[in-house]
Structure formats: structure tokens, C-alpha cells
CSV table of C-alpha atoms in Angstrom, one decimal:
chain,number,residue,atom,x,y,z
A,1,MET,CA,-10.5,-16.0,31.2
A,2,ILE,CA,-10.4,-13.4,34.0
A,3,GLY,CA,-6.8,-12.8,33.0
A,4,LYS,CA,-7.6,-11.9,29.8
A,5,ILE,CA,-10.4,-9.8,30.4
A,6,GLY,CA,-9.1,-8.2,33.3
A,7,ALA,CA,-5.9,-7.2,31.6
A,8,GLY,CA,-7.7,-4.8,29.8
A,9,PHE,CA,-8.7,-2.6,33.0
A,10,LEU,CA,-5.3,-1.2,33.8
A,11,ALA,CA,-5.8,1.8,30.9
A,12,ALA,CA,-9.4,2.0,30.9
A,13,GLY,CA,-9.8,4.7,33.8
A,14,LEU,CA,-9.1,4.2,37.7
A,15,MET,CA,-11.3,6.9,39.0
A,16,LEU,CA,-13.6,9.7,38.5
A,17,THR,CA,-13.3,13.0,40.2
A,18,GLY,CA,-11.4,11.0,43.0
A,19,THR,CA,-14.4,8.7,43.7
A,20,PRO,CA,-14.2,4.9,43.0
A,21,LEU,CA,-15.8,3.9,39.9
A,22,ALA,CA,-18.0,1.3,41.2
A,23,ALA,CA,-19.4,4.0,44.0
A,24,GLN,CA,-20.3,6.5,41.1
A,25,MET,CA,-22.2,3.7,39.1
A,26,THR,CA,-24.5,2.7,42.4
A,27,ASP,CA,-27.5,5.0,41.3
A,28,GLU,CA,-27.3,4.1,37.9
A,29,ALA,CA,-27.2,0.1,38.4
A,30,GLU,CA,-30.8,0.0,39.0
A,31,ALA,CA,-31.9,1.3,35.5
A,32,PRO,CA,-32.2,-1.3,32.9
A,33,ALA,CA,-29.0,-1.9,31.0
A,34,PRO,CA,-29.1,-1.6,27.2
A,35,ALA,CA,-28.8,-4.7,25.3
A,36,ALA,CA,-25.3,-5.5,24.5
A,37,SER,CA,-23.6,-7.5,21.5
A,38,ALA,CA,-21.4,-10.4,22.0
A,39,ALA,CA,-18.2,-8.3,21.0
A,40,ASP,CA,-19.7,-5.7,23.9
A,41,ALA,CA,-20.0,-8.4,26.4
A,42,VAL,CA,-16.4,-9.0,27.1
A,43,ARG,CA,-15.8,-5.0,27.4
A,44,ALA,CA,-16.1,-3.9,31.0
A,45,VAL,CA,-14.9,-1.2,33.0
A,46,PRO,CA,-13.2,-1.9,36.3
A,47,GLN,CA,-15.4,-2.8,39.3
A,48,SER,CA,-12.9,-3.2,42.4
A,49,GLN,CA,-9.5,-2.3,43.4
A,50,MET,CA,-8.3,-5.8,42.5
A,51,GLU,CA,-9.4,-5.2,38.9
A,52,VAL,CA,-7.3,-2.1,38.5
A,53,GLN,CA,-4.3,-3.8,39.9
A,54,LEU,CA,-4.2,-6.2,37.3
A,55,SER,CA,-1.4,-6.8,34.7
A,56,TYR,CA,-0.7,-7.0,31.1
A,57,ALA,CA,2.5,-9.2,31.7
A,58,PRO,CA,0.7,-12.7,31.1
A,59,LEU,CA,-0.6,-11.3,27.8
A,60,VAL,CA,3.1,-9.9,26.9
A,61,LYS,CA,4.4,-13.3,27.9
A,62,THR,CA,2.5,-15.1,25.5
A,63,ALA,CA,2.6,-12.8,22.4
A,64,ALA,CA,6.0,-11.1,22.8
A,65,PRO,CA,7.8,-14.4,21.5
A,66,ALA,CA,6.2,-14.1,18.2
A,67,VAL,CA,7.6,-10.6,17.2
A,68,VAL,CA,10.9,-10.4,16.0
A,69,ASN,CA,13.6,-7.6,15.2
A,70,ILE,CA,14.8,-7.1,11.6
A,71,TYR,CA,18.1,-5.9,10.6
A,72,THR,CA,19.0,-5.0,7.1
A,73,LYS,CA,21.9,-4.2,5.1
A,74,THR,CA,22.0,-2.3,1.7
A,75,ILE,CA,25.3,-1.8,-0.1
A,76,VAL,CA,25.5,1.9,-1.5
A,77,LYS,CA,27.9,2.4,-4.6
A,78,ALA,CA,30.2,5.1,-4.4
A,79,GLN,CA,30.1,7.6,-7.2
A,80,ARG,CA,33.5,7.1,-9.1
A,81,PRO,CA,34.6,9.7,-11.9
A,82,ALA,CA,34.0,8.0,-15.2
A,83,LEU,CA,37.5,8.9,-16.2
A,84,LEU,CA,39.2,6.6,-13.8
A,85,ASP,CA,37.5,3.6,-15.7
A,86,ASP,CA,38.4,4.8,-19.3
A,87,PRO,CA,40.6,2.0,-20.6
A,88,LEU,CA,43.0,4.3,-22.1
A,89,PHE,CA,43.4,6.0,-18.8
A,90,GLN,CA,43.6,2.5,-17.1
A,91,ARG,CA,46.3,1.5,-19.5
A,92,PHE,CA,48.9,4.3,-18.4
A,93,PHE,CA,48.0,4.9,-15.0
A,94,GLY,CA,46.0,1.9,-13.4
A,95,ASP,CA,44.6,2.6,-9.9
A,96,LYS,CA,47.2,4.8,-9.1
A,97,PHE,CA,44.8,7.8,-8.6
A,98,SER,CA,42.1,5.8,-6.7
A,99,PHE,CA,43.6,6.5,-3.3
A,100,GLY,CA,41.2,8.8,-1.3
A,101,MET,CA,38.3,7.8,-3.7
A,102,PRO,CA,35.0,7.2,-1.9
A,103,ARG,CA,34.4,3.3,-1.7
A,104,ASP,CA,31.2,1.3,-1.3
A,105,ARG,CA,29.7,1.8,1.9
A,106,VAL,CA,27.1,-0.5,3.8
A,107,ARG,CA,23.9,1.1,5.2
A,108,GLY,CA,22.1,-0.5,7.8
A,109,SER,CA,18.3,-0.1,9.0
A,110,LEU,CA,16.0,-1.8,11.5
A,111,GLY,CA,12.5,-2.7,12.0
A,112,SER,CA,10.1,-5.2,13.5
A,113,GLY,CA,8.3,-8.3,12.2
A,114,VAL,CA,5.6,-11.0,13.4
A,115,ILE,CA,5.6,-14.5,12.9
A,116,VAL,CA,2.6,-15.8,11.6
A,117,ARG,CA,3.3,-19.2,10.6
A,118,ALA,CA,5.0,-21.5,12.8
A,119,THR,CA,7.5,-22.7,9.9
A,120,GLY,CA,9.0,-19.3,10.0
A,121,VAL,CA,6.9,-17.0,7.8
A,122,ILE,CA,7.2,-13.5,8.8
A,123,VAL,CA,5.3,-10.3,8.0
A,124,THR,CA,6.8,-6.8,8.1
A,125,ASN,CA,6.7,-3.5,6.3
A,126,ASN,CA,7.8,-3.3,2.8
A,127,HIS,CA,9.6,-0.1,3.7
A,128,VAL,CA,11.7,-2.1,6.3
A,129,ILE,CA,13.1,-4.5,3.8
A,130,GLU,CA,13.0,-2.4,0.4
A,131,GLY,CA,16.1,-2.3,-1.5
A,132,ALA,CA,18.0,-4.4,1.2
A,133,ASP,CA,20.9,-6.8,0.1
A,134,GLU,CA,21.0,-8.7,3.3
A,135,ILE,CA,17.9,-9.4,5.7
A,136,GLN,CA,18.5,-10.7,9.3
A,137,VAL,CA,16.0,-11.8,11.7
A,138,VAL,CA,16.5,-11.8,15.2
A,139,LEU,CA,13.9,-13.8,17.4
A,140,ALA,CA,13.1,-12.6,20.9
A,141,ASP,CA,15.2,-15.3,22.3
A,142,ARG,CA,18.3,-13.5,20.3
A,143,ARG,CA,18.7,-16.4,17.7
A,144,GLU,CA,19.7,-14.9,14.4
A,145,TYR,CA,18.5,-16.2,10.9
A,146,PRO,CA,18.9,-15.0,7.5
A,147,ALA,CA,15.7,-14.1,5.6
A,148,LYS,CA,14.5,-14.1,2.2
A,149,VAL,CA,11.7,-12.3,0.8
A,150,VAL,CA,8.6,-14.4,-0.4
A,151,LEU,CA,6.4,-11.3,-1.4
A,152,ALA,CA,6.6,-7.4,-1.2
A,153,ASP,CA,3.7,-5.3,-1.9
A,154,PRO,CA,4.5,-1.6,-1.8
A,155,LYS,CA,0.6,-0.8,-2.5
A,156,THR,CA,-0.1,-2.1,1.0
A,157,ASP,CA,3.3,-1.5,2.4
A,158,LEU,CA,3.6,-5.1,3.4
A,159,ALA,CA,6.1,-7.9,3.0
A,160,ILE,CA,6.4,-11.6,3.5
A,161,LEU,CA,9.6,-13.0,4.6
A,162,GLN,CA,10.8,-16.8,5.2
A,163,ILE,CA,13.4,-18.0,7.4
A,164,ASP,CA,14.7,-21.6,7.5
A,165,THR,CA,13.8,-23.1,11.1
A,166,LYS,CA,15.4,-26.5,10.3
A,167,GLY,CA,11.9,-28.1,11.2
A,168,GLU,CA,11.5,-26.4,14.5
A,169,ASN,CA,8.1,-24.7,15.2
A,170,LEU,CA,8.3,-21.0,16.1
A,171,PRO,CA,5.8,-19.2,18.4
A,172,VAL,CA,3.0,-17.4,16.2
A,173,LEU,CA,0.5,-14.6,16.8
A,174,PRO,CA,-2.9,-15.6,15.8
A,175,ILE,CA,-4.7,-13.2,13.5
A,176,ALA,CA,-7.9,-11.3,14.4
A,177,ASP,CA,-10.8,-10.1,12.5
A,178,SER,CA,-9.7,-6.4,12.2
A,179,ASP,CA,-13.5,-5.3,11.4
A,180,ASP,CA,-14.4,-6.2,15.3
A,181,VAL,CA,-11.8,-3.8,16.5
A,182,GLN,CA,-13.7,-0.7,18.1
A,183,VAL,CA,-12.4,2.8,19.1
A,184,GLY,CA,-11.7,2.6,22.8
A,185,ASP,CA,-10.4,-0.9,22.8
A,186,ILE,CA,-7.1,-1.2,24.8
A,187,VAL,CA,-4.2,-2.4,22.6
A,188,LEU,CA,-0.5,-3.0,23.0
A,189,ALA,CA,2.3,-2.2,20.6
A,190,ILE,CA,5.2,-4.6,20.3
A,191,GLY,CA,8.4,-3.9,18.4
A,192,ASN,CA,12.2,-2.6,18.7
A,193,PRO,CA,12.3,1.1,18.8
A,194,PHE,CA,15.4,2.9,17.6
A,195,GLY,CA,17.0,-0.6,18.2
A,196,ILE,CA,17.2,-0.8,21.6
A,197,GLY,CA,15.6,-4.1,22.0
A,198,GLN,CA,11.7,-5.5,22.1
A,199,THR,CA,9.7,-2.9,23.7
A,200,VAL,CA,5.8,-3.0,24.7
A,201,THR,CA,3.8,0.0,25.2
A,202,SER,CA,0.0,0.4,25.6
A,203,GLY,CA,-2.7,2.5,24.5
A,204,ILE,CA,-6.3,2.4,22.8
A,205,VAL,CA,-7.7,2.4,19.4
A,206,SER,CA,-8.1,6.1,18.9
A,207,ALA,CA,-9.8,5.9,15.5
A,208,ASN,CA,-10.9,3.2,12.7
A,209,ALA,CA,-10.6,3.3,9.1
A,210,ARG,CA,-8.5,6.1,8.8
A,211,THR,CA,-8.0,7.0,5.1
A,212,GLN,CA,-6.1,9.9,3.1
A,213,GLN,CA,-2.8,9.5,5.0
A,214,GLY,CA,-0.6,9.0,2.1
A,215,ILE,CA,1.0,6.0,3.7
A,216,SER,CA,-0.1,3.4,0.8
A,217,ASP,CA,-2.3,3.1,-2.0
A,218,PHE,CA,-4.7,1.0,0.4
A,219,GLY,CA,-5.0,3.8,2.7
A,220,PHE,CA,-7.3,2.3,5.4
A,221,PHE,CA,-5.5,2.1,8.9
A,222,ILE,CA,-6.2,1.6,12.6
A,223,GLN,CA,-5.1,4.7,14.7
A,224,THR,CA,-3.7,4.1,18.1
A,225,ASP,CA,-2.0,6.4,20.6
A,226,ALA,CA,0.3,3.7,21.7
A,227,ALA,CA,3.9,5.0,21.6
A,228,ILE,CA,5.2,3.8,18.2
A,229,ASN,CA,8.9,5.2,17.1
A,230,PRO,CA,11.4,4.6,14.4
A,231,GLY,CA,12.1,0.8,14.6
A,232,ASN,CA,8.6,-0.3,15.5
A,233,SER,CA,7.5,-0.3,11.9
A,234,GLY,CA,6.4,-4.1,11.1
A,235,GLY,CA,5.9,-4.8,14.8
A,236,ALA,CA,2.5,-6.0,16.4
A,237,LEU,CA,-0.5,-4.1,17.4
A,238,ILE,CA,-2.2,-6.8,19.9
A,239,GLY,CA,-5.5,-6.6,21.6
A,240,MET,CA,-6.6,-8.1,24.9
A,241,HIS,CA,-6.8,-11.5,23.7
A,242,GLY,CA,-3.4,-11.8,22.3
A,243,GLU,CA,-4.2,-11.5,18.7
A,244,LEU,CA,-2.7,-9.5,15.8
A,245,LEU,CA,-4.7,-6.6,15.3
A,246,GLY,CA,-2.7,-4.9,12.7
A,247,ILE,CA,1.0,-4.2,11.6
A,248,ASN,CA,2.3,-0.7,12.9
A,249,SER,CA,3.4,1.0,10.0
A,250,ALA,CA,3.8,4.9,10.4
A,251,ILE,CA,3.4,7.9,12.7
A,252,TYR,CA,2.1,11.3,12.4
A,253,SER,CA,5.3,13.5,13.7
A,254,ARG,CA,7.1,16.4,12.8
A,255,THR,CA,10.1,15.5,14.5
A,256,GLY,CA,10.3,11.8,14.0
A,257,ALA,CA,9.4,10.8,17.7
A,258,SER,CA,5.9,9.6,18.8
A,259,ASN,CA,3.2,12.2,19.2
A,260,GLY,CA,0.6,9.8,20.3
A,261,ILE,CA,-0.8,9.3,16.9
A,262,GLY,CA,0.3,6.2,15.1
A,263,PHE,CA,-1.2,3.8,12.2
A,264,ALA,CA,-1.2,0.2,11.7
A,265,VAL,CA,-2.4,-1.9,8.7
A,266,PRO,CA,-5.7,-3.8,9.8
A,267,ALA,CA,-5.2,-7.6,10.1
A,268,ASN,CA,-7.8,-8.3,7.3
A,269,MET,CA,-5.3,-6.9,4.9
A,270,VAL,CA,-2.7,-8.5,6.2
A,271,LYS,CA,-4.2,-12.0,5.8
A,272,SER,CA,-5.0,-11.4,2.2
A,273,VAL,CA,-1.1,-10.6,1.6
A,274,ILE,CA,-0.3,-13.7,3.5
A,275,ASN,CA,-2.7,-15.8,1.5
A,276,ALA,CA,-1.3,-14.5,-1.6
A,277,ALA,CA,2.4,-15.0,-0.5
A,278,LEU,CA,1.9,-18.6,0.4
A,279,ASN,CA,0.0,-19.2,-3.0
A,280,GLU,CA,3.2,-19.1,-5.0
A,281,GLY,CA,3.9,-15.4,-4.3
A,282,GLN,CA,1.3,-14.2,-6.9
A,283,LEU,CA,-0.7,-11.1,-5.5
A,284,ALA,CA,-3.7,-10.4,-7.6
A,285,ARG,CA,-6.8,-8.6,-6.0
A,286,PRO,CA,-10.2,-8.5,-7.1
A,287,TRP,CA,-12.0,-5.4,-8.5
A,288,LEU,CA,-15.0,-4.0,-9.1
A,289,GLY,CA,-14.8,-2.1,-12.3
A,290,ILE,CA,-16.1,1.4,-11.4
A,291,LYS,CA,-14.7,5.0,-11.2
A,292,GLY,CA,-16.1,7.0,-8.6
A,293,GLN,CA,-15.8,9.8,-6.3
A,294,PRO,CA,-16.4,10.3,-2.5
A,295,VAL,CA,-19.9,11.8,-1.7
A,296,THR,CA,-19.2,15.2,-0.2
A,297,ALA,CA,-21.7,17.4,2.1
A,298,ALA,CA,-22.5,19.5,-1.2
A,299,LEU,CA,-22.8,16.1,-3.1
A,300,ALA,CA,-25.1,14.6,-0.3
A,301,GLU,CA,-27.4,17.5,-0.3
A,302,THR,CA,-27.9,17.2,-4.2
A,303,LEU,CA,-28.5,13.4,-3.9
A,304,GLY,CA,-30.9,13.7,-1.1
A,305,LEU,CA,-28.8,11.8,1.5
A,306,GLU,CA,-28.9,12.5,5.2
A,307,ARG,CA,-25.2,12.8,5.4
A,308,PRO,CA,-22.0,12.7,3.4
A,309,GLY,CA,-20.7,9.3,2.8
A,310,GLY,CA,-20.3,6.5,0.4
A,311,VAL,CA,-19.0,6.4,-3.2
A,312,LEU,CA,-20.9,8.0,-6.3
A,313,VAL,CA,-20.2,5.8,-9.3
A,314,ASP,CA,-19.2,7.9,-12.2
A,315,SER,CA,-18.7,5.1,-14.7
A,316,VAL,CA,-18.8,1.4,-14.8
A,317,PHE,CA,-16.3,-0.8,-16.9
A,318,PRO,CA,-18.3,-2.9,-19.3
A,319,GLY,CA,-18.4,-6.8,-18.6
A,320,GLY,CA,-16.8,-5.9,-15.4
A,321,PRO,CA,-18.1,-7.2,-11.9
A,322,ALA,CA,-20.0,-4.0,-11.0
A,323,ALA,CA,-21.6,-4.0,-14.7
A,324,ASN,CA,-22.6,-7.7,-14.4
A,325,GLY,CA,-24.0,-7.1,-10.8
A,326,GLY,CA,-26.5,-4.2,-12.0
A,327,LEU,CA,-24.4,-1.1,-10.9
A,328,VAL,CA,-24.9,1.9,-13.0
A,329,PRO,CA,-23.4,5.6,-13.0
A,330,GLY,CA,-25.2,7.5,-10.5
A,331,ASP,CA,-25.7,4.9,-7.9
A,332,VAL,CA,-23.9,5.6,-4.5
A,333,ILE,CA,-22.4,2.6,-2.8
A,334,LEU,CA,-23.2,2.9,0.9
A,335,ASP,CA,-21.3,-0.2,2.4
A,336,VAL,CA,-19.8,-3.6,1.5
A,337,ASN,CA,-21.1,-6.6,3.3
A,338,GLY,CA,-22.5,-4.6,5.9
A,339,ARG,CA,-19.3,-2.3,6.5
A,340,GLU,CA,-19.7,1.4,5.9
A,341,VAL,CA,-17.7,3.0,3.2
A,342,LEU,CA,-17.0,6.4,3.7
A,343,ASP,CA,-14.7,7.1,0.4
A,344,GLU,CA,-13.0,5.4,-2.3
A,345,ALA,CA,-10.0,4.2,-0.2
A,346,ALA,CA,-12.6,2.5,2.4
A,347,LEU,CA,-14.2,1.0,-0.7
A,348,ASN,CA,-11.0,-0.4,-2.3
A,349,PHE,CA,-9.8,-1.9,1.0
A,350,ARG,CA,-13.1,-3.7,1.5
A,351,ILE,CA,-13.0,-5.3,-2.1
A,352,ALA,CA,-9.1,-6.0,-2.0
A,353,THR,CA,-9.6,-7.8,1.4
A,354,LEU,CA,-11.8,-10.5,-0.3
A,355,GLU,CA,-10.8,-13.1,-3.0
A,356,ASP,CA,-11.5,-13.8,-6.8
A,357,GLY,CA,-14.8,-15.6,-7.0
A,358,ASP,CA,-16.3,-14.2,-3.8
A,359,THR,CA,-19.6,-12.5,-3.7
A,360,ALA,CA,-19.9,-9.0,-2.3
A,361,THR,CA,-23.1,-7.6,-1.1
A,362,LEU,CA,-23.3,-3.9,-1.9
A,363,THR,CA,-26.1,-1.6,-0.2
A,364,VAL,CA,-26.8,1.0,-3.0
A,365,ARG,CA,-28.8,4.2,-3.1
A,366,ARG,CA,-30.5,4.4,-6.3
A,367,GLY,CA,-32.7,7.6,-6.3
A,368,GLU,CA,-34.5,7.6,-3.2
A,369,VAL,CA,-34.4,3.7,-2.5
A,370,ASP,CA,-31.6,1.6,-1.2
A,371,GLU,CA,-31.0,-1.6,-2.9
A,372,ALA,CA,-29.1,-4.7,-2.1
A,373,LEU,CA,-26.7,-5.9,-5.0
A,374,ASP,CA,-24.7,-9.2,-5.2
A,375,VAL,CA,-21.7,-8.6,-7.1
A,376,SER,CA,-19.4,-11.9,-8.0
A,377,LEU,CA,-15.9,-10.4,-7.8
A,378,SER,CA,-13.1,-11.1,-10.2
A,379,LEU,CA,-9.6,-10.4,-11.2
A,380,PRO,CA,-9.3,-7.3,-13.1
A,381,PRO,CA,-8.5,-8.4,-16.9
A,382,GLU,CA,-5.3,-7.9,-19.0
A,383,GLU,CA,-6.9,-7.4,-22.2
A,384,PRO,CA,-5.2,-6.4,-24.6
A,385,ALA,CA,-1.7,-7.8,-23.4
A,386,ARG,CA,0.6,-5.2,-22.1
A,387,ASN,CA,3.0,-5.8,-24.6
A,388,VAL,CA,5.8,-3.8,-23.1
A,389,THR,CA,7.9,-2.7,-26.2
A,390,ARG,CA,11.3,-0.5,-26.6
A,391,LEU,CA,10.7,1.3,-29.9
A,392,THR,CA,13.8,1.3,-32.4
A,393,GLY,CA,14.3,2.8,-35.6
A,394,GLY,CA,15.2,5.9,-37.5
A,395,HIS,CA,12.7,8.1,-35.7
A,396,PRO,CA,12.4,10.8,-33.0
A,397,PHE,CA,10.8,8.1,-30.5
A,398,LEU,CA,14.1,5.8,-30.5
A,399,GLY,CA,14.6,4.3,-26.9
A,400,VAL,CA,11.0,5.3,-25.9
A,401,THR,CA,9.1,2.2,-23.9
A,402,VAL,CA,5.3,1.7,-24.3
A,403,GLY,CA,2.8,-0.7,-23.3
A,404,ASN,CA,-0.9,-1.2,-23.7
A,405,LEU,CA,-3.2,-0.3,-21.0
A,406,SER,CA,-5.8,-3.0,-19.2
A,407,PRO,CA,-7.4,-2.9,-16.0
A,408,ARG,CA,-4.9,-5.4,-14.6
A,409,PHE,CA,-1.9,-3.2,-15.8
A,410,ASN,CA,-3.7,0.0,-14.5
A,411,GLU,CA,-3.9,-1.3,-11.2
A,412,GLU,CA,-0.1,-1.9,-11.2
A,413,LEU,CA,0.7,1.5,-12.7
A,414,GLY,CA,-1.6,3.4,-10.2
A,415,VAL,CA,-3.5,5.0,-13.3
A,416,ASP,CA,-7.3,5.5,-13.9
A,417,PRO,CA,-8.9,2.0,-14.1
A,418,MET,CA,-10.9,2.9,-17.0
A,419,ALA,CA,-8.0,4.3,-19.1
A,420,LYS,CA,-7.3,2.6,-22.4
A,421,GLY,CA,-4.5,3.0,-25.0
A,422,VAL,CA,-0.8,3.1,-25.2
A,423,ILE,CA,1.0,4.6,-22.5
A,424,VAL,CA,4.8,5.8,-22.1
A,425,LEU,CA,6.5,3.7,-19.5
A,426,GLN,CA,9.9,5.4,-19.6
A,427,LEU,CA,12.6,7.2,-21.8
A,428,GLU,CA,16.1,5.7,-22.5
A,429,PRO,CA,18.7,8.4,-21.3
A,430,ARG,CA,20.6,10.3,-24.0
A,431,THR,CA,18.2,9.7,-26.5
A,432,ALA,CA,16.5,12.6,-28.4
A,433,ALA,CA,13.2,11.6,-26.9
A,434,ALA,CA,14.9,12.3,-23.5
A,435,ARG,CA,16.7,15.4,-24.3
A,436,PHE,CA,14.1,16.9,-26.0
A,437,GLN,CA,11.2,15.7,-23.9
A,438,PHE,CA,9.1,14.6,-27.1
A,439,LEU,CA,7.2,12.6,-24.6
A,440,ALA,CA,7.2,12.0,-20.8
A,441,PRO,CA,6.4,8.8,-18.4
A,442,GLY,CA,2.8,8.7,-18.0
A,443,ASP,CA,1.8,10.1,-21.7
A,444,LEU,CA,-1.0,8.5,-23.6
A,445,ILE,CA,-0.1,8.3,-27.3
A,446,LEU,CA,-3.5,9.0,-29.1
A,447,SER,CA,-2.4,9.5,-32.5
A,448,ILE,CA,0.8,9.6,-34.9
A,449,ASN,CA,0.9,11.3,-38.4
A,450,GLY,CA,-2.9,11.1,-38.4
A,451,ARG,CA,-3.2,7.7,-37.5
A,452,GLU,CA,-5.1,6.5,-34.4
A,453,VAL,CA,-2.9,4.5,-31.9
A,454,GLY,CA,-5.0,2.0,-30.0
A,455,THR,CA,-2.4,-0.5,-29.3
A,456,VAL,CA,1.4,-0.7,-29.2
A,457,SER,CA,1.2,-2.6,-32.7
A,458,ASP,CA,-0.1,0.6,-34.5
A,459,ILE,CA,3.0,2.6,-33.6
A,460,GLU,CA,5.4,1.4,-35.8
A,461,PRO,CA,3.5,1.4,-39.0
A,462,ALA,CA,2.3,5.0,-38.2
A,463,LEU,CA,6.1,6.2,-37.7
A,464,GLU,CA,6.9,4.9,-41.0
A,465,ALA,CA,4.3,7.0,-42.8
A,466,VAL,CA,6.5,10.3,-42.5
A,467,ASP,CA,6.7,13.2,-44.8
A,468,GLU,CA,8.6,16.2,-43.8
A,469,ALA,CA,7.3,16.2,-40.2
A,470,TYR,CA,6.4,14.0,-37.2
A,471,ARG,CA,3.0,15.0,-36.1
A,472,TYR,CA,1.1,13.1,-32.9
A,473,GLN,CA,-1.1,13.8,-30.0
A,474,VAL,CA,-0.6,12.9,-26.5
A,475,GLN,CA,-2.7,13.2,-23.4
A,476,ARG,CA,-0.6,14.7,-20.5
A,477,GLN,CA,-2.3,15.0,-17.1
A,478,GLY,CA,-5.4,15.1,-18.4
A,479,ARG,CA,-5.0,17.6,-21.3
A,480,VAL,CA,-4.6,16.8,-24.9
A,481,GLN,CA,-1.4,18.1,-26.7
A,482,GLU,CA,-0.7,18.0,-30.2
A,483,CYS,CA,3.2,18.1,-31.1
A,484,GLU,CA,5.0,18.5,-34.2
A,485,ILE,CA,8.7,17.6,-35.0
A,486,VAL,CA,10.6,18.8,-37.7
A,487,PRO,CA,13.8,17.0,-38.1
A,488,ASN,CA,16.9,19.1,-37.3
A,489,ARG,CA,14.7,22.2,-37.3
A,490,SER,CA,12.0,22.6,-34.6
A,491,PHE,CA,9.6,20.8,-32.1
A,492,ARG,CA,6.7,22.5,-30.7
A,493,CYS,CA,3.6,21.5,-28.6
A,494,ALA,CA,0.1,23.1,-28.3
A,495,ILE,CA,-2.8,22.3,-25.6
A,496,VAL,CA,-5.9,21.5,-28.0
A,497,GLY,CA,-8.1,19.9,-25.5
């Protein structure tokens, strides 16, 4: 026990103004100590020179074998002039003109990962393995294994890999409750920076619940000043008990080198992705069914709150968990299960780390009173079914792919959770719709030829009812446009709302 606790003393501060810390505290020792929580009981400052000289080595020796290096290979197709592949050209000239043409090349990248199951389950960053044709995992003892992707989740920037250990159990890192992490806690970062091999750096937790970093959709990170560099992505951020606190994911840097600001995905989010991966690879997160906005200083004053923070509920999805739990527009969500939420990103993180069927207790400010509401969480419904369809026929929308919006599909697309209707997903190249931009990905089709479009099944009948022109309304980037297509003559749009 002394080894684990004492290991944290090295970076905690050796002396103040040249005087041993124990001597400086002599006068204050007589004052009654404030009550300490169980988590604070294991945190202490050095009391002797012996404690100052303690080492992280035993901790690293235990944790490092569970951190792996990851190498990927991606085949980049060379661009070849289309003329060389023309059948007539090939008939007369064959491959005589292929000399000197660029060939396919292999692009490599590197990263790190953490073994979380003895059977060879590894967690890393999605951006480490994204698009890779080959993934190789190298253990701390230099053994190499090919890996397959079990689940990749761009929203959290996490991926789960599996290697075949032939029945051998590998060392693992136990996963901590990242909600217990406090600013000032000492941490170690283990990874493979620049591909030079496994490296350990130390630092502290600089901040908790960092949001709005633009790293992933669920932007909620542990910030640390432990040195993290390219190649550390997917590696372990561990605490003084040898538990995984987070997966190192990004740094704040203008040069690409460490500036002492690194971000790690918290362990609680890692747990939820691992559980999804081991549950047949299906990743479905519960939802509240609200649309809200962060409470700024101006809003806080208007709402009578003492300080900014929380999420103001703008709208509630009918029949969703929030509606069934009693939330109404105008409520301010202050915390989830006792954990403060400062903005929408923090709220989304708290809900995403829970499971379908869990009950979340929300503290809500309603008027001048705080209320506790129990909300039974569920998965976002897919009603109506997405019905992704490529439009065909003799009309200007030939080659346009559309789908029905629903809370489940909206989450996957990253659009307004309350949005309903038909969305344009993509346009086939070399079609009239793509060349003349009759539509654009992300457009919501509101009506065609005077007929309201509520689902994909409404489109084809509306396209058939044409006189001389196709008239339709779309919502693009929040503005309603009315457009008209006169075949072989003109196309124009005007903003009407």
C-alpha cells in the first residue's frame, strides 16, 4: 500500500521556498483538520525525504505490459489516366505506355492501444485504425499479432480490436471510475510516441470535463500535462493505483509536438464502448429526447440562477424519456446522478455512459425551485424506418439518395434530434441534380409540386404530377428555399423563410 500511495509523492511538490514541506506545516498541524472524503484520504503530500525519493517504477512495471503498439498499413491507389484503361487503347497499345506511371503505394501509421480483456480485446483511438487495410499489434514483449476491428466509433474516437492469443491470457489494465478523477491527481501516460518504442511520461490532471474541443462528437475529456506526442494516440492514461483513467486521444499544439495540453477520453466512456463491442458489436446509446442550449451568464441572470451552467430545455420529444419523466420546456438541467453538467456536451456524455433501461436522476431548476426527476432511459426510436432510397425515373432528381429522419437516424447523421421529414443523403455524380445542384446533401425536402413530403414514399407520386415545371421547397441550413426547374430552360431558387 505504501508503494502505491507513495508513488504519487514524486511530482506532488518537494519543497516550498527552500524549506522542507513538513517544517512549513508545523504551525498549521495544531489546527483541527477539515473532514476528508474517502477519495481524499488516499491523497497526501510528502512528509519526509524518504517519501520524496519514492519511484514510479513498480507502478510502471505492473501497467506497461498491458499497453501495446499499433501499426497500420493503408493501400493508396495511384491515379491512372482513364485513357490507358480504354478497351480500344488497350487493344492497340496494351501496357506499353504504363512505364513510369505511378503505382499503388502503402502508407503506414502508428499508435498505441490498451489491453482490457485477457483474451486479447484492445481499445485504441478510431483515428489510429480508420481506413487501414492491415493492423498489426505489437506487445510490450515484442510479440506481434494481426488484429481485426470489432467496433469502430467515430463519435467517441474509440475502436475495439481483437487479436488471437491462442488461448493465452494477456496482462490487462483494470478500468477506473473516471468520475473520481480530480484536478491535481498525478497521472502517467504510456504509449509509443513517434514510433520510438514504449515511453512513460508523468504529469497531473490539469482539468476535468473539458468540452467544445472539436475532437469528437462526445467532447468530454480529461486534460493532462503529461507529455503526449504523435504515436501516443490510443495509449493509456493511468492513475496511482495502476488503473486506466482514460485513452490519450489528442493534444493542443501548433507544431505537432507536446505543449503540455493533452486530452484523454474518460474511462467511463471507454467502458460503454467496450460493453457495446462485446455485445455483438452493436453500439446504441440511450437518449433523453430533448433539445437544449447552454446557460450563459446572460441567461443565468434572466433565469435567476446564481451562476452560469446547466442546459436550458428548449423542446421535448413527445413520448420520449424526458417527456415521460416530467421535463418541460423552460426547465434547466443542473446535474445527472449528482454530477454537474455545464453544457450540452457534458449532458450528452453523462447520458451516453448509461445503459438502455437505466434510471437517471436529474436535478432540474423549475422557476425558483430545484426538483429531482427520475427519467427512465431508452434507445432513440427509429420511427419511421429510414427507408434509404435512390430515386430513379425520368425526372431532375434522378440519382438522388434520400431517407426518412427519426431520432435514431438523426443521431447517426449528427443532425437536429428533433428534425423530421425526408433528408437528402447524397447525389450521384454526373447526374443533372449533381451538376446543377438542384439539391444538396443535408437538404430537407418539404414539398414537391404542391404536395407535402413527409416520408420517402411521398416523393415518387409527387414527381409524377408535373405540368411544365418541377416546383419544390427545401430547408437548407435553417432557411426555406422555393425552387423551380423548367426542363431544358431554367432553374432558380428563392429564399422564402
